[in-house]
Structure formats: C-alpha cells, structure tokens
Amino acid sequence: MDDYIFRPAQLDDWPQIAALLTRYELPLDGAIDHLPWFLVAETSDGTLAGVAGLERYGNVGLLRSVAVAEQRHGLGRALVERIIATAVDSGLTAIVLLTTTAASYFTHFGFSSIQRDEAPAAVRASAEFQGACPDSATVMWLDLKLT
C-alpha cells in the first residue's frame, strides 16, 4: 500500500468526498451532517484517495461512505480498520452498515447480516435507513465487545 495521510475530514474536503461517493453511486444524504466523524486518506500531494464515514447513534455507530479512488491497494481495508478502532476508542459497542454490493467484503472484518428491524431504532431513523439506501440493502452488524 502506498503511503497515505489519514486524518479527520474537514468541510473543505466535502467536494472531493462527494465526487468520490458519486463515482461509486453511494448516497450523499446526511453525510455532510456527520463529516467530523469521517476519515479521509490523502496522498502526499493532498489528493483525496479514500474516505470512510461513521455516524454515531448513542452507543452504536453507522459505517457508511467507504470509497477509494483506486481499488485493490489495501486502502479500503485500512480505512475500515481505522474507523473500527475509532469506534472502539470512543466507547461504541457496535457498528451497523448497509450495503448493496459489498456484504462479502465486510464479513472479513467480522460483520454479519441481520434483519433490518434488528438495527437499533435510532440507526433506523438515519438518512441511510430512511431512503438513502434501498430497502433491499443488506444490513450488517459488528459487535465491538467481541473484537
């Protein structure tokens, strides 16, 4: 993996983040509201190379908006691992995510599929659950007490 600088997202990053999410047809709804909990990876020249977002709902996080400019270089894995570590360090007990295409990828981190109604009510009220992601999306759960 190339050398990247990982840092919290800033409002100035939003145009590049939105462009990367749009490139992969990932929803933008609600993302900017949680930008302080997003993590970006940039190259040494300041180019945005990847992003992963975390929304907080009580003691549960919602992982969203994982996207990288170039796939198959380990950057997505590094971003997800850092988001999980951030969630653990901040006292979250679980992470939920929605995916239409990457369920098998997230099983490598310990996520498992759950029914949509098993997600906490506060998470189900998020923009992701309320229409940004289709009802057909797979809902996944990671119990951080087991990591």
Protein backbone atom coordinates (compact mmCIF):
# COMPACT_ATOMS: atom_id res chain seq x y z
CA MET A 1 0.00 0.00 0.00
CA ASP A 2 1.24 3.47 -0.84
CA ASP A 3 1.90 5.93 1.95
CA TYR A 4 -1.24 7.85 2.83
CA ILE A 5 -2.01 10.50 5.38
CA PHE A 6 -5.10 9.60 7.42
CA ARG A 7 -6.98 12.43 9.10
CA PRO A 8 -10.47 13.55 10.12
CA ALA A 9 -12.47 15.03 7.27
CA GLN A 10 -12.94 18.79 7.11
CA LEU A 11 -15.63 20.84 5.43
CA ASP A 12 -13.14 21.83 2.71
CA ASP A 13 -12.90 18.11 1.79
CA TRP A 14 -16.62 17.85 1.02
CA PRO A 15 -16.44 18.50 -2.77
CA GLN A 16 -13.83 15.76 -3.23
CA ILE A 17 -15.69 13.40 -0.87
CA ALA A 18 -18.98 13.99 -2.69
CA ALA A 19 -17.32 13.38 -6.06
CA LEU A 20 -15.80 10.09 -4.88
CA LEU A 21 -19.08 8.88 -3.36
CA THR A 22 -20.98 9.87 -6.50
CA ARG A 23 -18.46 7.96 -8.63
CA TYR A 24 -19.47 4.76 -6.81
CA GLU A 25 -23.17 5.70 -6.63
CA LEU A 26 -23.04 5.91 -2.83
CA PRO A 27 -25.64 8.12 -1.15
CA LEU A 28 -24.79 11.66 -0.10
CA ASP A 29 -27.92 12.13 2.04
CA GLY A 30 -26.97 13.02 5.60
CA ALA A 31 -23.23 12.55 5.04
CA ILE A 32 -22.20 16.18 5.44
CA ASP A 33 -24.05 16.33 8.78
CA HIS A 34 -21.65 13.72 10.18
CA LEU A 35 -18.48 14.94 8.46
CA PRO A 36 -16.50 15.36 11.72
CA TRP A 37 -16.68 11.56 12.15
CA PHE A 38 -15.48 10.86 8.61
CA LEU A 39 -11.92 9.78 7.94
CA VAL A 40 -10.06 10.65 4.77
CA ALA A 41 -6.84 9.31 3.27
CA GLU A 42 -4.84 11.60 1.09
CA THR A 43 -1.67 11.31 -0.91
CA SER A 44 1.43 13.35 -0.11
CA ASP A 45 0.31 15.97 -2.64
CA GLY A 46 -3.05 16.39 -0.86
CA THR A 47 -5.19 14.43 -3.32
CA LEU A 48 -8.11 12.65 -1.67
CA ALA A 49 -7.51 8.90 -2.12
CA GLY A 50 -10.29 7.48 0.06
CA VAL A 51 -12.97 8.10 2.64
CA ALA A 52 -14.96 6.22 5.26
CA GLY A 53 -17.71 7.65 7.42
CA LEU A 54 -19.08 6.91 10.85
CA GLU A 55 -22.35 8.23 12.23
CA ARG A 56 -22.95 7.98 15.98
CA TYR A 57 -26.31 6.96 17.44
CA GLY A 58 -25.92 6.53 21.17
CA ASN A 59 -23.52 3.64 21.70
CA VAL A 60 -23.89 2.32 18.13
CA GLY A 61 -22.15 3.59 15.03
CA LEU A 62 -23.28 3.50 11.41
CA LEU A 63 -20.44 2.82 8.98
CA ARG A 64 -21.06 4.47 5.64
CA SER A 65 -19.47 6.02 2.60
CA VAL A 66 -16.45 3.75 2.22
CA ALA A 67 -14.87 4.60 -1.12
CA VAL A 68 -11.37 4.68 -2.58
CA ALA A 69 -10.05 6.28 -5.74
CA GLU A 70 -8.08 3.15 -6.71
CA GLN A 71 -9.23 -0.29 -5.63
CA ARG A 72 -7.14 -3.34 -4.75
CA HIS A 73 -4.36 -1.45 -2.94
CA GLY A 74 -5.48 -2.10 0.67
CA LEU A 75 -6.68 1.44 1.30
CA GLY A 76 -10.32 0.45 1.84
CA ARG A 77 -9.24 -2.12 4.42
CA ALA A 78 -7.04 0.45 6.18
CA LEU A 79 -9.91 2.96 6.32
CA VAL A 80 -12.40 0.42 7.69
CA GLU A 81 -9.89 -0.83 10.28
CA ARG A 82 -9.24 2.75 11.43
CA ILE A 83 -12.98 3.50 11.66
CA ILE A 84 -13.48 0.35 13.76
CA ALA A 85 -10.59 1.38 16.03
CA THR A 86 -12.08 4.88 16.38
CA ALA A 87 -15.45 3.37 17.29
CA VAL A 88 -13.86 1.16 19.96
CA ASP A 89 -11.79 4.05 21.35
CA SER A 90 -14.87 6.27 21.57
CA GLY A 91 -16.83 3.68 23.54
CA LEU A 92 -19.21 2.44 20.88
CA THR A 93 -20.42 -1.10 21.44
CA ALA A 94 -21.44 -2.00 17.88
CA ILE A 95 -21.36 -0.83 14.28
CA VAL A 96 -24.15 -1.25 11.72
CA LEU A 97 -23.82 -0.81 7.97
CA LEU A 98 -25.97 -1.07 4.87
CA THR A 99 -24.58 -2.40 1.59
CA THR A 100 -25.97 -3.35 -1.78
CA THR A 101 -22.74 -4.73 -3.20
CA ALA A 102 -20.10 -5.47 -0.55
CA ALA A 103 -21.57 -7.81 2.08
CA SER A 104 -18.90 -10.45 1.50
CA TYR A 105 -16.17 -7.81 1.83
CA PHE A 106 -17.40 -6.68 5.24
CA THR A 107 -17.54 -10.23 6.61
CA HIS A 108 -13.71 -10.10 6.60
CA PHE A 109 -13.94 -7.53 9.41
CA GLY A 110 -16.35 -9.63 11.47
CA PHE A 111 -19.65 -8.11 10.28
CA SER A 112 -22.61 -10.45 9.93
CA SER A 113 -26.01 -9.96 8.31
CA ILE A 114 -29.00 -9.05 10.45
CA GLN A 115 -32.63 -8.26 9.70
CA ARG A 116 -33.37 -4.60 9.06
CA ASP A 117 -35.64 -4.36 12.11
CA GLU A 118 -32.85 -5.69 14.37
CA ALA A 119 -30.88 -2.47 13.96
CA PRO A 120 -31.39 -0.01 16.85
CA ALA A 121 -34.29 2.41 16.36
CA ALA A 122 -32.02 5.47 16.34
CA VAL A 123 -29.98 3.98 13.49
CA ARG A 124 -33.14 3.05 11.59
CA ALA A 125 -34.14 6.73 11.78
CA SER A 126 -30.94 7.81 9.96
CA ALA A 127 -30.95 9.12 6.39
CA GLU A 128 -29.22 5.91 5.29
CA PHE A 129 -32.11 3.76 6.55
CA GLN A 130 -34.84 6.25 5.64
CA GLY A 131 -34.25 6.10 1.92
CA ALA A 132 -30.64 6.91 1.04
CA CYS A 133 -30.05 3.16 0.77
CA PRO A 134 -32.73 0.94 -0.77
CA ASP A 135 -34.80 -1.43 1.35
CA SER A 136 -33.08 -4.28 -0.49
CA ALA A 137 -29.68 -3.35 1.03
CA THR A 138 -28.08 -5.93 3.30
CA VAL A 139 -27.88 -4.79 6.92
CA MET A 140 -24.77 -5.89 8.78
CA TRP A 141 -23.71 -5.78 12.44
CA LEU A 142 -20.36 -5.85 14.19
CA ASP A 143 -20.35 -6.38 17.96
CA LEU A 144 -17.38 -4.37 19.20
CA LYS A 145 -17.48 -6.09 22.58
CA LEU A 146 -16.22 -9.20 20.77
CA THR A 147 -13.33 -7.51 18.92
